[in-house]
């Protein structure tokens, strides 16, 4: 995993824009289409046994921390819109769901192991990348610092 993480995009670098789909197949371009200064992306798979529920619930809590500054999207990788929507509905999640059916966006962000989280400024500047199985408390602290400072990158 450390070898994979060596290829992560660098904090402060420009990433995106990314074109993803909502479960009802509308196109969303991020981070430009965001109505907040910061966008969170959590890439996951439809894998109930992978512990993804706690990561999605953490993403929802992160969204609730500063809804006027941060919009967190969960991006389901490698599944079609209908399957993703059915899974989402059955689980009762409330975070906004997007679909990366072919995994192209996840690959471009080096999200080769999942779940994987990122925070972007609306301008497309990368502010934060989670590490492998990083504790939610650490992620919350880092993101809070970024939001309070108006960014982490120079």
PDB file of C-alpha atoms in Angstrom:
ATOM      1  CA  UNK A   1       0.000   0.000   0.000  1.00  0.00           C
ATOM      2  CA  UNK A   2       2.874   2.397   0.737  1.00  0.00           C
ATOM      3  CA  UNK A   3       4.156   1.824  -2.780  1.00  0.00           C
ATOM      4  CA  UNK A   4       0.722   2.720  -4.197  1.00  0.00           C
ATOM      5  CA  UNK A   5       0.519   5.855  -2.022  1.00  0.00           C
ATOM      6  CA  UNK A   6       3.789   7.132  -3.515  1.00  0.00           C
ATOM      7  CA  UNK A   7       1.751   7.897  -6.638  1.00  0.00           C
ATOM      8  CA  UNK A   8      -0.850   9.989  -4.810  1.00  0.00           C
ATOM      9  CA  UNK A   9      -1.485  13.452  -6.201  1.00  0.00           C
ATOM     10  CA  UNK A  10       0.425  16.050  -4.178  1.00  0.00           C
ATOM     11  CA  UNK A  11      -1.262  18.423  -1.741  1.00  0.00           C
ATOM     12  CA  UNK A  12      -1.613  21.765  -3.499  1.00  0.00           C
ATOM     13  CA  UNK A  13      -1.655  20.242  -6.981  1.00  0.00           C
ATOM     14  CA  UNK A  14      -4.484  20.794  -9.438  1.00  0.00           C
ATOM     15  CA  UNK A  15      -6.818  17.821  -9.871  1.00  0.00           C
ATOM     16  CA  UNK A  16      -9.960  17.328 -11.906  1.00  0.00           C
ATOM     17  CA  UNK A  17     -12.353  18.355 -13.093  1.00  0.00           C
ATOM     18  CA  UNK A  18     -14.151  15.045 -12.664  1.00  0.00           C
ATOM     19  CA  UNK A  19     -17.328  14.049 -14.420  1.00  0.00           C
ATOM     20  CA  UNK A  20     -19.449  11.632 -12.411  1.00  0.00           C
ATOM     21  CA  UNK A  21     -23.074  10.523 -12.476  1.00  0.00           C
ATOM     22  CA  UNK A  22     -25.825  10.687  -9.920  1.00  0.00           C
ATOM     23  CA  UNK A  23     -27.843   7.480  -9.446  1.00  0.00           C
ATOM     24  CA  UNK A  24     -30.515   8.962 -11.743  1.00  0.00           C
ATOM     25  CA  UNK A  25     -27.785   9.420 -14.410  1.00  0.00           C
ATOM     26  CA  UNK A  26     -27.434  13.203 -14.240  1.00  0.00           C
ATOM     27  CA  UNK A  27     -23.894  14.406 -14.878  1.00  0.00           C
ATOM     28  CA  UNK A  28     -22.010  16.304 -12.188  1.00  0.00           C
ATOM     29  CA  UNK A  29     -18.650  17.977 -12.737  1.00  0.00           C
ATOM     30  CA  UNK A  30     -16.598  18.368  -9.585  1.00  0.00           C
ATOM     31  CA  UNK A  31     -15.344  20.408  -8.000  1.00  0.00           C
ATOM     32  CA  UNK A  32     -16.827  23.136 -10.251  1.00  0.00           C
ATOM     33  CA  UNK A  33     -20.487  22.197  -9.669  1.00  0.00           C
ATOM     34  CA  UNK A  34     -20.146  22.418  -5.902  1.00  0.00           C
ATOM     35  CA  UNK A  35     -22.062  25.095  -4.030  1.00  0.00           C
ATOM     36  CA  UNK A  36     -19.419  25.119  -1.263  1.00  0.00           C
ATOM     37  CA  UNK A  37     -15.775  26.176  -1.113  1.00  0.00           C
ATOM     38  CA  UNK A  38     -14.596  22.619  -0.414  1.00  0.00           C
ATOM     39  CA  UNK A  39     -15.591  19.237  -1.810  1.00  0.00           C
ATOM     40  CA  UNK A  40     -14.987  15.907  -0.120  1.00  0.00           C
ATOM     41  CA  UNK A  41     -14.849  12.725  -2.159  1.00  0.00           C
ATOM     42  CA  UNK A  42     -14.965   9.313  -0.489  1.00  0.00           C
ATOM     43  CA  UNK A  43     -14.406   6.476  -2.957  1.00  0.00           C
ATOM     44  CA  UNK A  44     -16.012   3.173  -1.880  1.00  0.00           C
ATOM     45  CA  UNK A  45     -17.127  -0.175  -3.273  1.00  0.00           C
ATOM     46  CA  UNK A  46     -20.421  -1.998  -2.730  1.00  0.00           C
ATOM     47  CA  UNK A  47     -18.884  -4.236  -0.083  1.00  0.00           C
ATOM     48  CA  UNK A  48     -20.909  -4.572   3.142  1.00  0.00           C
ATOM     49  CA  UNK A  49     -18.293  -6.871   4.696  1.00  0.00           C
ATOM     50  CA  UNK A  50     -15.474  -4.343   4.089  1.00  0.00           C
ATOM     51  CA  UNK A  51     -16.506  -2.042   6.940  1.00  0.00           C
ATOM     52  CA  UNK A  52     -17.536   0.639   4.478  1.00  0.00           C
ATOM     53  CA  UNK A  53     -20.636   1.519   6.541  1.00  0.00           C
ATOM     54  CA  UNK A  54     -18.540   3.232   9.227  1.00  0.00           C
ATOM     55  CA  UNK A  55     -16.639   5.193   6.568  1.00  0.00           C
ATOM     56  CA  UNK A  56     -19.856   6.370   4.913  1.00  0.00           C
ATOM     57  CA  UNK A  57     -21.341   7.323   8.289  1.00  0.00           C
ATOM     58  CA  UNK A  58     -18.139   9.250   9.041  1.00  0.00           C
ATOM     59  CA  UNK A  59     -18.482  11.058   5.699  1.00  0.00           C
ATOM     60  CA  UNK A  60     -22.027  12.032   6.664  1.00  0.00           C
ATOM     61  CA  UNK A  61     -20.771  13.382  10.027  1.00  0.00           C
ATOM     62  CA  UNK A  62     -18.021  15.300   8.254  1.00  0.00           C
ATOM     63  CA  UNK A  63     -20.641  16.855   5.980  1.00  0.00           C
ATOM     64  CA  UNK A  64     -22.698  17.846   9.028  1.00  0.00           C
ATOM     65  CA  UNK A  65     -19.702  19.594  10.651  1.00  0.00           C
ATOM     66  CA  UNK A  66     -19.657  22.505   8.192  1.00  0.00           C
ATOM     67  CA  UNK A  67     -22.411  22.195   5.575  1.00  0.00           C
ATOM     68  CA  UNK A  68     -21.876  25.791   4.460  1.00  0.00           C
ATOM     69  CA  UNK A  69     -18.182  25.139   3.668  1.00  0.00           C
ATOM     70  CA  UNK A  70     -17.951  21.468   2.704  1.00  0.00           C
ATOM     71  CA  UNK A  71     -20.030  19.141   0.528  1.00  0.00           C
ATOM     72  CA  UNK A  72     -19.050  15.479   0.911  1.00  0.00           C
ATOM     73  CA  UNK A  73     -19.919  13.054  -1.873  1.00  0.00           C
ATOM     74  CA  UNK A  74     -19.577   9.309  -1.633  1.00  0.00           C
ATOM     75  CA  UNK A  75     -18.423   7.879  -4.955  1.00  0.00           C
ATOM     76  CA  UNK A  76     -19.334   4.259  -5.609  1.00  0.00           C
ATOM     77  CA  UNK A  77     -16.674   2.725  -7.844  1.00  0.00           C
ATOM     78  CA  UNK A  78     -17.100  -0.118 -10.307  1.00  0.00           C
ATOM     79  CA  UNK A  79     -20.871  -0.462 -10.262  1.00  0.00           C
ATOM     80  CA  UNK A  80     -23.696   0.856 -12.393  1.00  0.00           C
ATOM     81  CA  UNK A  81     -26.092   3.616 -11.339  1.00  0.00           C
ATOM     82  CA  UNK A  82     -29.090   1.340 -10.717  1.00  0.00           C
ATOM     83  CA  UNK A  83     -27.134  -1.048  -8.481  1.00  0.00           C
ATOM     84  CA  UNK A  84     -25.569   1.855  -6.573  1.00  0.00           C
ATOM     85  CA  UNK A  85     -28.967   3.505  -6.050  1.00  0.00           C
ATOM     86  CA  UNK A  86     -30.539   0.258  -4.794  1.00  0.00           C
ATOM     87  CA  UNK A  87     -27.675  -0.321  -2.352  1.00  0.00           C
ATOM     88  CA  UNK A  88     -27.838   3.283  -1.116  1.00  0.00           C
ATOM     89  CA  UNK A  89     -31.578   3.140  -0.576  1.00  0.00           C
ATOM     90  CA  UNK A  90     -31.414  -0.209   1.220  1.00  0.00           C
ATOM     91  CA  UNK A  91     -28.692   1.074   3.571  1.00  0.00           C
ATOM     92  CA  UNK A  92     -30.467   4.348   4.371  1.00  0.00           C
ATOM     93  CA  UNK A  93     -27.412   6.540   3.804  1.00  0.00           C
ATOM     94  CA  UNK A  94     -27.986  10.273   3.442  1.00  0.00           C
ATOM     95  CA  UNK A  95     -24.671  11.513   2.023  1.00  0.00           C
ATOM     96  CA  UNK A  96     -24.917  12.474  -1.663  1.00  0.00           C
ATOM     97  CA  UNK A  97     -24.031   9.503  -3.885  1.00  0.00           C
ATOM     98  CA  UNK A  98     -22.159   9.641  -7.178  1.00  0.00           C
ATOM     99  CA  UNK A  99     -21.139   6.783  -9.447  1.00  0.00           C
ATOM    100  CA  UNK A 100     -17.765   6.087 -11.100  1.00  0.00           C
ATOM    101  CA  UNK A 101     -18.914   3.023 -13.041  1.00  0.00           C
ATOM    102  CA  UNK A 102     -15.675   2.365 -14.911  1.00  0.00           C
ATOM    103  CA  UNK A 103     -13.388   3.520 -12.083  1.00  0.00           C
ATOM    104  CA  UNK A 104     -11.674   6.128 -14.268  1.00  0.00           C
ATOM    105  CA  UNK A 105     -11.994   8.965 -11.747  1.00  0.00           C
ATOM    106  CA  UNK A 106     -10.824   6.753  -8.862  1.00  0.00           C
ATOM    107  CA  UNK A 107      -7.835   5.652 -10.936  1.00  0.00           C
ATOM    108  CA  UNK A 108      -6.949   9.244 -11.850  1.00  0.00           C
ATOM    109  CA  UNK A 109      -6.838  10.064  -8.115  1.00  0.00           C
ATOM    110  CA  UNK A 110      -4.819   6.925  -7.312  1.00  0.00           C
ATOM    111  CA  UNK A 111      -7.717   5.501  -5.281  1.00  0.00           C
ATOM    112  CA  UNK A 112      -6.459   1.992  -5.950  1.00  0.00           C
ATOM    113  CA  UNK A 113      -7.449   0.753  -2.498  1.00  0.00           C
ATOM    114  CA  UNK A 114     -10.807   1.663  -1.038  1.00  0.00           C
ATOM    115  CA  UNK A 115     -12.173   3.415   0.866  1.00  0.00           C
ATOM    116  CA  UNK A 116     -10.133   6.490   0.054  1.00  0.00           C
ATOM    117  CA  UNK A 117     -10.953  10.114   0.826  1.00  0.00           C
ATOM    118  CA  UNK A 118      -9.942  13.472  -0.639  1.00  0.00           C
ATOM    119  CA  UNK A 119     -10.725  17.119   0.055  1.00  0.00           C
ATOM    120  CA  UNK A 120     -10.566  19.555  -2.849  1.00  0.00           C
ATOM    121  CA  UNK A 121     -10.940  23.298  -3.017  1.00  0.00           C
ATOM    122  CA  UNK A 122     -13.598  24.394  -5.515  1.00  0.00           C
ATOM    123  CA  UNK A 123     -10.740  25.705  -7.702  1.00  0.00           C
ATOM    124  CA  UNK A 124      -9.490  22.131  -8.136  1.00  0.00           C
ATOM    125  CA  UNK A 125      -6.594  22.352  -5.685  1.00  0.00           C
ATOM    126  CA  UNK A 126      -6.050  19.179  -3.666  1.00  0.00           C
ATOM    127  CA  UNK A 127      -6.168  19.942   0.060  1.00  0.00           C
ATOM    128  CA  UNK A 128      -6.074  16.520   1.729  1.00  0.00           C
ATOM    129  CA  UNK A 129      -5.720  12.798   1.016  1.00  0.00           C
ATOM    130  CA  UNK A 130      -6.547  10.128   3.571  1.00  0.00           C
ATOM    131  CA  UNK A 131      -4.019   7.425   4.336  1.00  0.00           C
ATOM    132  CA  UNK A 132      -4.772   3.718   4.534  1.00  0.00           C
ATOM    133  CA  UNK A 133      -7.345   3.102   7.300  1.00  0.00           C
ATOM    134  CA  UNK A 134      -6.699   6.517   8.841  1.00  0.00           C
ATOM    135  CA  UNK A 135      -8.789   6.909  12.030  1.00  0.00           C
ATOM    136  CA  UNK A 136     -11.909   9.019  11.526  1.00  0.00           C
ATOM    137  CA  UNK A 137     -10.935  11.301  14.427  1.00  0.00           C
ATOM    138  CA  UNK A 138      -7.701  12.227  12.664  1.00  0.00           C
ATOM    139  CA  UNK A 139      -9.548  12.888   9.401  1.00  0.00           C
ATOM    140  CA  UNK A 140     -12.059  15.114  11.247  1.00  0.00           C
ATOM    141  CA  UNK A 141      -9.231  17.074  12.890  1.00  0.00           C
ATOM    142  CA  UNK A 142      -7.366  17.566   9.607  1.00  0.00           C
ATOM    143  CA  UNK A 143     -10.463  18.623   7.681  1.00  0.00           C
ATOM    144  CA  UNK A 144     -11.547  20.986  10.471  1.00  0.00           C
ATOM    145  CA  UNK A 145      -8.114  22.643  10.317  1.00  0.00           C
ATOM    146  CA  UNK A 146      -8.373  23.022   6.531  1.00  0.00           C
ATOM    147  CA  UNK A 147     -11.853  24.541   6.723  1.00  0.00           C
ATOM    148  CA  UNK A 148     -10.870  26.977   9.475  1.00  0.00           C
ATOM    149  CA  UNK A 149      -7.725  28.050   7.610  1.00  0.00           C
ATOM    150  CA  UNK A 150      -9.474  28.322   4.250  1.00  0.00           C
ATOM    151  CA  UNK A 151      -7.160  25.646   2.828  1.00  0.00           C
ATOM    152  CA  UNK A 152      -3.952  23.800   3.533  1.00  0.00           C
ATOM    153  CA  UNK A 153      -2.007  24.318   0.355  1.00  0.00           C
ATOM    154  CA  UNK A 154       0.048  27.417  -0.417  1.00  0.00           C
TER     155      UNK A 154
END
